[in-house]
Coordinates of C-alpha atoms in Angstrom, one line a residue:
M1 CA 91.6 135.3 111.1
A2 CA 91.1 131.3 110.9
R3 CA 92.8 128.8 109.9
I4 CA 92.4 125.5 109.8
A5 CA 93.9 121.7 109.6
F6 CA 92.1 119.8 107.2
I7 CA 91.8 116.1 109.2
L8 CA 91.8 113.7 105.8
L9 CA 91.0 110.1 105.8
C10 CA 91.0 108.5 103.2
H11 CA 91.4 105.4 100.9
K12 CA 91.3 105.7 97.3
D13 CA 91.6 107.7 94.5
P14 CA 95.1 109.0 95.2
K15 CA 95.2 112.0 92.0
G16 CA 91.7 113.6 93.3
V17 CA 94.1 113.2 97.2
V18 CA 96.8 115.4 95.8
A19 CA 94.4 118.3 94.1
Q20 CA 92.6 118.2 97.2
A21 CA 95.4 118.8 99.6
N22 CA 97.0 121.6 96.8
R23 CA 93.8 123.8 97.1
L24 CA 92.7 123.6 100.8
T25 CA 96.4 124.9 101.2
A26 CA 96.7 127.2 98.5
S27 CA 94.4 129.3 101.1
G28 CA 96.6 128.9 103.6
D29 CA 95.1 125.9 105.9
Y30 CA 96.5 122.8 106.5
V31 CA 95.7 119.8 106.0
S32 CA 96.7 115.9 107.7
I33 CA 95.9 112.7 105.8
H34 CA 95.6 109.5 106.5
F35 CA 95.3 107.0 103.6
D36 CA 94.1 103.8 104.7
A37 CA 96.8 101.0 105.1
R38 CA 94.4 99.0 103.1
A39 CA 94.5 100.4 100.6
N40 CA 97.2 100.5 97.4
L41 CA 101.4 101.7 99.1
R42 CA 101.8 102.9 95.8
D43 CA 99.0 105.1 96.0
F44 CA 100.1 106.3 98.9
E45 CA 103.7 106.3 97.4
L46 CA 102.3 108.5 94.8
I47 CA 100.4 110.9 97.1
R48 CA 103.9 111.4 99.8
S49 CA 106.2 112.0 96.7
E50 CA 103.4 114.2 94.8
L51 CA 103.2 116.3 98.3
A52 CA 106.5 116.2 99.4
D53 CA 107.5 120.0 98.6
N54 CA 104.0 120.9 100.3
P55 CA 105.3 122.6 103.8
S56 CA 101.3 122.6 105.0
V57 CA 101.1 118.8 104.4
V58 CA 101.6 116.6 106.8
F59 CA 100.7 112.7 107.6
A60 CA 99.5 110.2 110.5
A61 CA 102.5 109.0 111.7
K62 CA 101.0 105.3 112.0
R63 CA 98.6 104.4 109.0
W64 CA 95.5 101.8 110.8
K65 CA 93.6 99.6 108.6
C66 CA 90.4 101.0 108.7
G67 CA 87.1 99.0 108.6
W68 CA 83.6 100.2 108.8
G69 CA 82.2 100.6 112.4
E70 CA 85.3 99.6 114.0
W71 CA 87.8 102.1 116.5
S72 CA 89.8 101.8 114.0
L73 CA 87.8 104.9 112.4
V74 CA 89.0 106.5 115.3
G75 CA 92.5 105.7 115.8
A76 CA 92.9 106.7 112.7
T77 CA 91.3 110.1 113.3
L78 CA 93.1 110.6 116.5
E79 CA 96.9 110.2 114.6
A80 CA 95.8 112.1 111.6
V81 CA 94.5 114.8 114.9
R82 CA 97.9 114.3 116.9
A83 CA 100.3 114.8 113.2
A84 CA 98.4 118.3 112.5
V85 CA 98.5 119.5 116.1
A86 CA 102.0 119.4 116.4
S87 CA 103.3 120.2 112.8
F88 CA 101.0 123.1 112.5
P89 CA 100.8 125.3 115.6
L90 CA 98.7 128.7 113.5
A91 CA 95.9 126.3 112.5
T92 CA 92.7 127.8 114.8
H93 CA 90.5 124.7 114.2
F94 CA 90.7 120.9 113.0
Y95 CA 87.8 120.4 110.7
M96 CA 87.5 116.1 109.4
L97 CA 87.1 115.5 106.0
S98 CA 86.8 112.6 103.6
G99 CA 88.2 112.2 99.7
D100 CA 84.4 112.5 99.0
C101 CA 84.0 116.2 100.3
M102 CA 84.1 119.6 98.3
P103 CA 83.9 122.9 99.8
I104 CA 80.0 124.4 98.9
K105 CA 81.8 128.1 100.3
S106 CA 84.3 129.5 99.5
A107 CA 87.5 129.8 101.7
E108 CA 87.1 132.9 102.2
Y109 CA 83.3 132.2 103.9
A110 CA 85.0 129.9 105.9
H111 CA 87.0 131.5 107.4
A112 CA 84.7 134.3 108.1
F113 CA 82.2 131.7 109.1
L114 CA 84.4 130.6 112.1
D115 CA 86.2 133.3 113.3
A116 CA 82.3 134.8 113.8
E117 CA 81.4 132.6 116.7
D118 CA 83.7 131.3 119.6
C119 CA 82.7 127.7 119.0
D120 CA 82.6 124.2 118.1
Y121 CA 80.6 122.1 115.0
I122 CA 79.7 118.6 116.5
E123 CA 76.6 117.2 116.9
N124 CA 76.2 115.9 119.8
F125 CA 72.3 114.0 120.9
D126 CA 71.3 112.0 123.7
F127 CA 72.5 108.3 122.8
F128 CA 69.4 107.1 124.2
E129 CA 66.7 109.2 123.5
S130 CA 67.1 110.8 120.9
D131 CA 66.2 108.4 117.8
W132 CA 69.4 110.2 116.0
I133 CA 69.6 105.5 114.9
K134 CA 66.7 104.4 113.5
T135 CA 67.9 101.1 112.8
G136 CA 69.1 98.2 113.1
F137 CA 71.7 97.7 116.9
K138 CA 70.8 101.1 120.0
E139 CA 72.2 99.6 123.5
E140 CA 73.7 96.7 122.0
R141 CA 76.5 99.3 120.5
L142 CA 77.8 100.2 124.1
I143 CA 76.5 97.1 126.6
Y144 CA 78.3 94.4 124.8
R145 CA 82.4 93.1 123.2
H146 CA 82.5 94.2 119.7
W147 CA 85.7 92.9 118.1
F148 CA 84.4 91.3 115.0
N149 CA 83.9 93.1 112.2
E150 CA 79.8 93.1 110.9
R151 CA 80.0 93.4 106.8
T152 CA 83.6 91.3 107.0
Q153 CA 83.6 89.2 109.8
P154 CA 79.5 88.6 109.8
K155 CA 79.7 84.5 111.4
R156 CA 81.8 85.5 114.1
F157 CA 80.5 88.8 114.5
Y158 CA 77.2 87.1 114.9
A159 CA 78.2 84.9 117.8
S160 CA 80.3 86.6 119.4
Y161 CA 76.9 88.6 119.9
E162 CA 74.8 86.3 120.8
L163 CA 77.7 84.1 123.4
Q164 CA 77.4 87.6 125.2
K165 CA 73.0 88.4 125.3
R166 CA 73.1 84.0 126.1
F167 CA 75.1 84.3 129.0
K168 CA 74.1 87.7 129.4
I169 CA 78.0 88.9 129.8
T170 CA 77.3 93.2 129.3
R171 CA 79.3 95.9 130.7
Q172 CA 78.7 98.8 132.6
I173 CA 79.4 102.2 130.4
P174 CA 81.4 104.7 132.3
S175 CA 80.0 106.6 135.3
D176 CA 80.9 109.9 134.4
I177 CA 80.6 110.1 130.6
Q178 CA 77.0 110.4 129.4
V179 CA 77.3 108.5 125.3
R180 CA 76.0 111.1 123.0
I181 CA 75.9 110.5 119.3
G182 CA 75.8 112.3 116.2
S183 CA 77.5 112.7 112.0
Q184 CA 82.0 112.0 112.1
W185 CA 82.2 115.4 110.4
W186 CA 83.4 118.1 112.8
C187 CA 84.8 121.0 113.6
L188 CA 86.7 122.0 116.8
R189 CA 89.0 124.4 118.3
R190 CA 92.2 124.5 118.7
Q191 CA 92.0 124.2 122.4
T192 CA 89.0 122.1 122.1
V193 CA 91.1 119.3 120.0
E194 CA 93.9 119.5 122.5
R195 CA 91.6 119.0 126.1
V196 CA 90.7 115.9 123.7
L197 CA 94.0 114.1 123.2
E198 CA 94.9 115.6 127.3
F199 CA 91.2 113.3 128.0
C200 CA 92.7 110.5 125.8
A201 CA 96.2 110.4 127.1
S202 CA 94.4 110.5 130.6
R203 CA 91.2 108.0 130.2
P204 CA 92.1 104.2 129.2
D205 CA 89.5 102.9 130.8
V206 CA 87.2 105.4 128.9
M207 CA 89.5 104.0 125.5
R208 CA 89.5 100.7 126.6
F209 CA 85.6 100.7 126.6
F210 CA 85.2 102.3 122.9
A211 CA 87.6 100.6 121.3
T212 CA 85.1 97.5 120.9
T213 CA 82.2 99.8 120.6
W214 CA 80.5 99.0 117.4
I215 CA 80.8 102.3 115.7
P216 CA 82.3 104.2 117.7
D217 CA 82.7 106.8 115.3
E218 CA 79.6 108.2 115.4
T219 CA 79.7 108.0 120.0
F220 CA 83.5 108.8 120.7
F221 CA 84.4 112.0 120.0
Q222 CA 80.6 113.2 119.6
T223 CA 81.0 112.0 124.4
V224 CA 83.9 113.0 124.8
V225 CA 84.0 116.9 123.6
P226 CA 80.2 117.6 125.9
H227 CA 82.3 116.1 128.5
V228 CA 85.8 118.1 128.5
V229 CA 84.2 121.9 126.8
P230 CA 81.1 123.9 128.4
R231 CA 77.3 123.2 126.4
K232 CA 77.5 126.9 125.6
E233 CA 80.6 126.5 123.3
L234 CA 79.0 123.9 121.1
R235 CA 76.7 123.9 118.4
P236 CA 75.2 120.5 117.7
R237 CA 75.5 120.6 114.4
T238 CA 78.3 118.9 111.2
L239 CA 79.2 121.7 108.7
T240 CA 79.7 118.9 105.9
Y241 CA 76.4 118.7 103.9
L242 CA 74.9 115.4 104.0
V243 CA 71.9 113.6 102.7
F244 CA 71.0 110.0 103.3
T245 CA 68.2 108.3 101.5
D246 CA 65.1 105.9 102.9
Y247 CA 68.0 102.6 103.1
G248 CA 70.5 104.9 105.0
M249 CA 73.2 105.0 102.0
P250 CA 74.5 109.1 101.2
V251 CA 73.0 110.6 98.4
T252 CA 75.6 111.6 95.6
F253 CA 76.2 114.8 94.1
Y254 CA 76.1 114.9 90.5
N255 CA 77.5 118.1 88.3
D256 CA 73.5 120.0 87.9
H257 CA 73.4 120.3 92.2
Y258 CA 76.3 122.8 91.7
D259 CA 73.9 125.6 92.5
L260 CA 72.1 123.8 95.0
L261 CA 74.9 123.2 96.8
M262 CA 76.0 127.1 96.9
G263 CA 73.3 127.9 98.7
Q264 CA 72.9 125.6 101.2
N265 CA 74.0 126.7 105.1
Y266 CA 77.2 124.4 105.5
L267 CA 81.0 124.5 104.4
F268 CA 81.6 121.0 102.5
A269 CA 79.7 118.4 100.9
R270 CA 79.9 114.9 100.5
K271 CA 79.8 112.8 98.5
I272 CA 80.2 114.6 95.3
S273 CA 80.4 111.8 92.6
P274 CA 83.9 110.9 91.3
E275 CA 82.2 111.1 87.4
A276 CA 80.4 114.4 88.1
L277 CA 84.3 116.1 86.6
R278 CA 82.8 119.6 86.1
L279 CA 80.8 119.2 89.5
R280 CA 84.4 119.0 91.3
E281 CA 86.0 121.5 88.8
R282 CA 83.9 124.6 89.5
L283 CA 83.2 123.7 93.5
G284 CA 87.8 123.4 93.4
A285 CA 87.8 126.9 92.0
L286 CA 85.3 128.5 94.0
W287 CA 87.5 127.9 97.3
A288 CA 90.1 130.2 95.8
A289 CA 87.2 132.8 95.2
E290 CA 86.9 136.2 96.6
G291 CA 83.6 138.3 96.7
V292 CA 81.1 135.4 96.1
H293 CA 78.0 136.2 97.5
F294 CA 75.9 133.4 98.8
P295 CA 72.2 133.7 99.3
I296 CA 71.7 130.8 101.5
S297 CA 68.2 128.9 101.2
N298 CA 68.8 125.7 102.1
E299 CA 66.1 123.9 100.1
A300 CA 67.6 120.7 99.2
T301 CA 67.2 118.4 101.7
G302 CA 63.4 119.8 101.6
L303 CA 63.5 118.4 97.2
F304 CA 65.3 115.8 97.9
R305 CA 62.5 114.5 100.9
F306 CA 59.7 115.4 98.6
L307 CA 61.0 114.4 94.7
T308 CA 62.0 111.0 96.1
G309 CA 59.0 110.9 98.5
R310 CA 56.7 110.0 95.9
G311 CA 57.5 107.3 95.5
R312 CA 56.5 104.4 92.5
V313 CA 53.0 105.3 91.7
G314 CA 50.6 101.6 93.6
R315 CA 53.3 100.5 94.9
R316 CA 54.3 102.5 97.8
F317 CA 52.5 101.8 100.3
A318 CA 50.3 99.0 101.4
P319 CA 47.1 98.4 103.3
R320 CA 46.9 99.2 108.2
F321 CA 47.0 95.8 109.2
W322 CA 44.4 96.2 111.4
E323 CA 42.6 97.8 108.2
T324 CA 43.0 94.2 106.0
D325 CA 38.9 93.2 106.3
G326 CA 37.7 96.3 107.7
T327 CA 34.3 98.0 105.9
L328 CA 32.9 101.5 105.9
G329 CA 29.8 99.6 105.5
R330 CA 28.1 98.6 102.6
E331 CA 24.6 100.8 103.7
N332 CA 26.9 103.5 104.1
S333 CA 28.3 106.7 101.3
L334 CA 31.2 108.1 101.2
R335 CA 31.9 111.3 99.4
L336 CA 35.8 112.4 98.7
I337 CA 36.2 115.9 97.7
V338 CA 39.1 116.2 96.6
S339 CA 41.3 119.5 96.0
K340 CA 45.0 121.4 96.4
K341 CA 43.3 124.4 96.7
W342 CA 42.3 123.6 100.7
H343 CA 40.0 126.8 101.1
I344 CA 38.3 125.9 97.6
A345 CA 37.1 122.8 99.2
K346 CA 36.1 123.9 102.8
R347 CA 33.5 126.6 100.8
L348 CA 32.0 123.8 99.1
T349 CA 31.7 121.8 102.6
E350 CA 30.7 125.0 104.2
A351 CA 27.4 125.1 101.9
I352 CA 26.7 121.8 102.1
R353 CA 26.2 121.7 105.8
T354 CA 24.2 125.1 105.1
H355 CA 22.0 123.9 102.5
T356 CA 21.7 120.8 103.3
D357 CA 21.4 117.9 105.6
I358 CA 24.6 115.8 104.4
P359 CA 27.7 115.8 107.1
A360 CA 31.0 116.7 106.1
V361 CA 33.7 117.2 107.4
D362 CA 37.0 119.5 106.1
Y363 CA 40.5 117.7 105.7
L364 CA 40.3 115.7 108.4
F365 CA 43.7 113.7 107.6
N366 CA 45.4 117.0 107.2
E367 CA 45.0 119.4 109.7
A368 CA 43.7 119.2 112.8
E369 CA 41.0 121.4 113.4
A370 CA 38.4 120.5 110.4
R371 CA 34.9 120.2 111.9
L372 CA 35.0 117.4 113.6
P373 CA 32.5 116.4 116.4
D374 CA 33.6 115.4 119.5
L375 CA 34.6 111.7 119.4
G376 CA 35.7 110.6 122.6
G377 CA 39.5 111.4 122.0
V378 CA 40.4 109.4 119.0
E379 CA 40.3 112.7 117.3
N380 CA 42.7 114.1 118.4
T381 CA 46.0 114.1 116.6
V382 CA 45.8 113.6 113.0
S383 CA 48.9 110.9 113.5
K384 CA 46.3 108.6 115.5
R385 CA 43.1 109.3 112.7
H386 CA 45.6 108.0 109.8
R387 CA 46.1 105.1 112.4
H388 CA 42.8 103.5 112.6
R389 CA 41.1 105.8 109.0
K390 CA 38.4 103.5 108.8
A391 CA 36.7 103.2 112.3
L392 CA 37.5 106.2 112.9
L393 CA 35.0 107.5 109.6
R394 CA 32.5 104.8 110.8
L395 CA 32.5 106.4 114.4
L396 CA 31.5 109.6 112.0
F397 CA 28.6 107.6 110.4
E398 CA 27.5 106.6 113.6
Q399 CA 28.4 109.9 115.3
F400 CA 25.5 112.3 112.7
D401 CA 23.4 109.6 112.0
A402 CA 23.9 109.4 108.6
N403 CA 24.6 107.1 105.7
R404 CA 26.5 110.1 103.4
L405 CA 29.6 111.4 104.7
V406 CA 31.7 114.0 103.3
I407 CA 35.3 114.9 103.8
C408 CA 38.1 116.7 102.0
L409 CA 41.1 114.8 100.9
D410 CA 44.3 116.9 99.4
P411 CA 45.3 114.7 96.5
S412 CA 48.8 113.4 97.1
G413 CA 46.9 111.6 99.8
M414 CA 46.8 109.3 96.3
H415 CA 46.9 105.8 98.8
L416 CA 45.1 107.1 101.0
I417 CA 41.8 107.8 97.6
Q418 CA 43.0 104.8 97.1
D419 CA 42.2 102.9 100.1
L420 CA 38.7 104.3 101.0
A421 CA 37.6 103.9 96.9
S422 CA 38.5 100.4 97.7
D423 CA 36.6 99.5 100.2
K424 CA 32.7 97.8 99.5
T425 CA 31.7 101.1 100.7
D426 CA 29.4 103.5 98.2
T427 CA 32.7 105.8 97.1
R428 CA 32.2 108.8 94.6
V429 CA 35.0 111.2 93.5
L430 CA 34.7 115.1 92.9
L431 CA 38.1 116.5 91.6
I432 CA 38.1 119.9 91.9
D433 CA 40.0 121.0 89.3
S434 CA 42.8 123.9 89.5
H435 CA 45.4 126.1 87.7
F436 CA 48.0 127.1 89.3
D437 CA 49.9 130.7 89.1
D438 CA 53.2 131.5 89.7
D439 CA 51.5 132.6 92.8
Y440 CA 50.2 129.8 94.1
L441 CA 53.1 127.9 93.2
R442 CA 55.1 130.3 95.4
G443 CA 53.4 129.7 98.8
H444 CA 53.2 125.9 98.1
I445 CA 56.7 126.0 97.9
G446 CA 56.3 128.4 100.8
R447 CA 54.2 125.8 103.0
V448 CA 55.7 123.0 101.8
G449 CA 59.2 123.9 103.1
L450 CA 60.7 124.0 99.6
A451 CA 62.5 127.1 100.5
G452 CA 62.7 129.8 103.3
P453 CA 62.3 133.5 103.2
E454 CA 66.1 133.7 102.3
T455 CA 65.9 131.5 98.9
S456 CA 66.7 133.9 96.1
E457 CA 64.0 134.8 93.2
E458 CA 66.2 132.7 91.2
V459 CA 66.1 129.3 93.6
I460 CA 62.2 129.8 93.3
E461 CA 61.9 130.0 89.2
R462 CA 63.9 127.5 89.3
L463 CA 61.5 125.2 91.4
L464 CA 58.7 126.3 89.5
P465 CA 58.2 124.4 86.2
T466 CA 59.1 121.1 88.5
V467 CA 56.2 121.6 91.4
R468 CA 53.7 122.6 89.3
A469 CA 54.7 119.9 86.6
D470 CA 54.0 117.7 90.6
L471 CA 51.2 119.1 91.3
E472 CA 49.1 119.1 87.5
H473 CA 50.7 114.9 87.4
E474 CA 48.8 114.7 90.8
A475 CA 44.8 115.5 89.2
E476 CA 46.4 113.1 85.7
R477 CA 46.7 110.8 88.6
L478 CA 43.3 110.8 89.7
R479 CA 41.8 111.1 86.0
D480 CA 43.7 108.4 85.4
I481 CA 42.1 105.5 88.3
E482 CA 39.1 104.1 87.0
F483 CA 36.8 105.3 90.0
T484 CA 33.0 104.0 90.1
S485 CA 31.9 107.4 90.7
F486 CA 33.7 110.1 89.7
H487 CA 33.4 113.6 89.0
S488 CA 34.8 117.1 89.0
I489 CA 34.3 120.4 88.6
A490 CA 36.4 123.6 87.4
P491 CA 36.7 127.4 87.9
W492 CA 36.5 127.5 83.4
R493 CA 32.8 125.8 83.3
S494 CA 29.7 126.6 83.6
A495 CA 28.0 126.9 86.2
E496 CA 25.2 124.2 84.7
D497 CA 28.2 121.8 84.5
N498 CA 29.5 122.6 88.0
A499 CA 26.2 121.8 89.3
V500 CA 25.6 118.8 87.2
Q501 CA 28.8 117.8 89.1
I502 CA 27.7 118.7 92.1
A503 CA 24.2 117.2 92.4
R504 CA 25.4 113.6 91.0
F505 CA 27.8 113.5 94.1
L506 CA 25.9 114.2 96.5
D507 CA 22.8 112.5 95.0
V508 CA 21.2 115.8 95.5
M509 CA 17.4 117.5 93.4
P510 CA 19.3 119.8 90.3
E511 CA 18.4 123.1 91.9
M512 CA 20.3 122.8 94.9
G513 CA 22.7 121.5 93.3
R514 CA 23.2 125.1 91.4
E515 CA 22.3 126.6 94.6
L516 CA 26.0 125.0 95.5
A517 CA 28.0 125.4 92.8
S518 CA 26.6 129.0 93.0
T519 CA 28.5 129.3 96.4
Q520 CA 29.6 132.7 96.8
F521 CA 33.4 133.4 95.7
L522 CA 33.6 129.4 96.1
F523 CA 36.5 129.8 93.4
A524 CA 37.9 133.2 94.6
E525 CA 42.1 132.9 95.6

């Protein structure tokens, strides 16, 4: 059975460190602790005294003064790893943790998970080809030497960088090394850790290179492990669950996140708020539990993106710079059919194409197939249409040789609707109101990735009210905007009422409005 030696890097909360070490070792596992040399000495002495009688705990022989982005973080990790390898000969796996991490599975589950496959878990993506680095330095991390810390010595950091850049003082990456990048939270087998330590002893050139690399905790192990282990034995993922905000900061979890965390396909999670005492208590008890079933849903990241992606109404988006002075033309009239239920909107556009001479296309900003004519390639991808949306619409007016055009939009694209409605052209909006029953919401949850096939019914039931409220809020936001010409139809209104609204929206005779409103199965699910 797997026995884990946890490599615990910490710098605060001595009581929490003691509790974490005792909890992890109670399951038959081990803990190797590196406590930052910058931290309070009395805190370190408290930890040592409290854990002195625990034979499954060892301390790094050397304490490093750690700084974010520095080699010191890798040095501290290697010290803790060496201590663990020497002290715990029965350890089969070595798992990186921080003081902010907590288990989200039981020890029983974790051991069975690691026993199931003989492999290492470490993110390792190509440094240059992947988009793992979103902003800031990329190649500069490697080709220049970094002796100073950006956060504590910013003037020296950037002065050193600018001098090297100005005088072209660069260096070569070791020729036999392919630099890779990923999360610092890994889980490696014993034989892998021993090979890494042998590599460190035999390759001082590589050690010197990474010692002056910026943020080496994201590249050192991620590069060395694939160098000493066959790729087929590597799984490019972390077993520690974490989510980052749009600003690159890790999301903190609180008391009400317990069920959500349990459903993720990971063994630990960070960051757990120090104030989330109830969550810490429950997760701590979970590690010692036996016979617990964990239905994996993996909906947490999707739910976070879904909820935070709503933005602040009216402030999240701005017009594309090339469209600031663009217009669709005062002589043209754009008609926007806005509907969450795409199949209903498409039935209406099909009827408009059949019974009138008004050109109508479907969800051209949402799906590739939208009943568009050939426009010479500008229409090939949805992303290209978004980048040049007004240019695309002008082309459609020209292609159809018409001054009226109907398009379909999803109400979630509020920024797009507002942008088009603010144009100098005559813009009219037709909202198709809908009820959202539980069956529809379940399908929507699956379509947007909030839940997967393995998501439990209990999790989905918890999501239903949130998603329903969000969809209803989209329609309310649309009504709150003071459009010059706003109309709406709904399945619960009379056919005559819907006919009047459609006729005014399209500017057609009442008879044609009635013809379109009576489209067979228009509102059918």
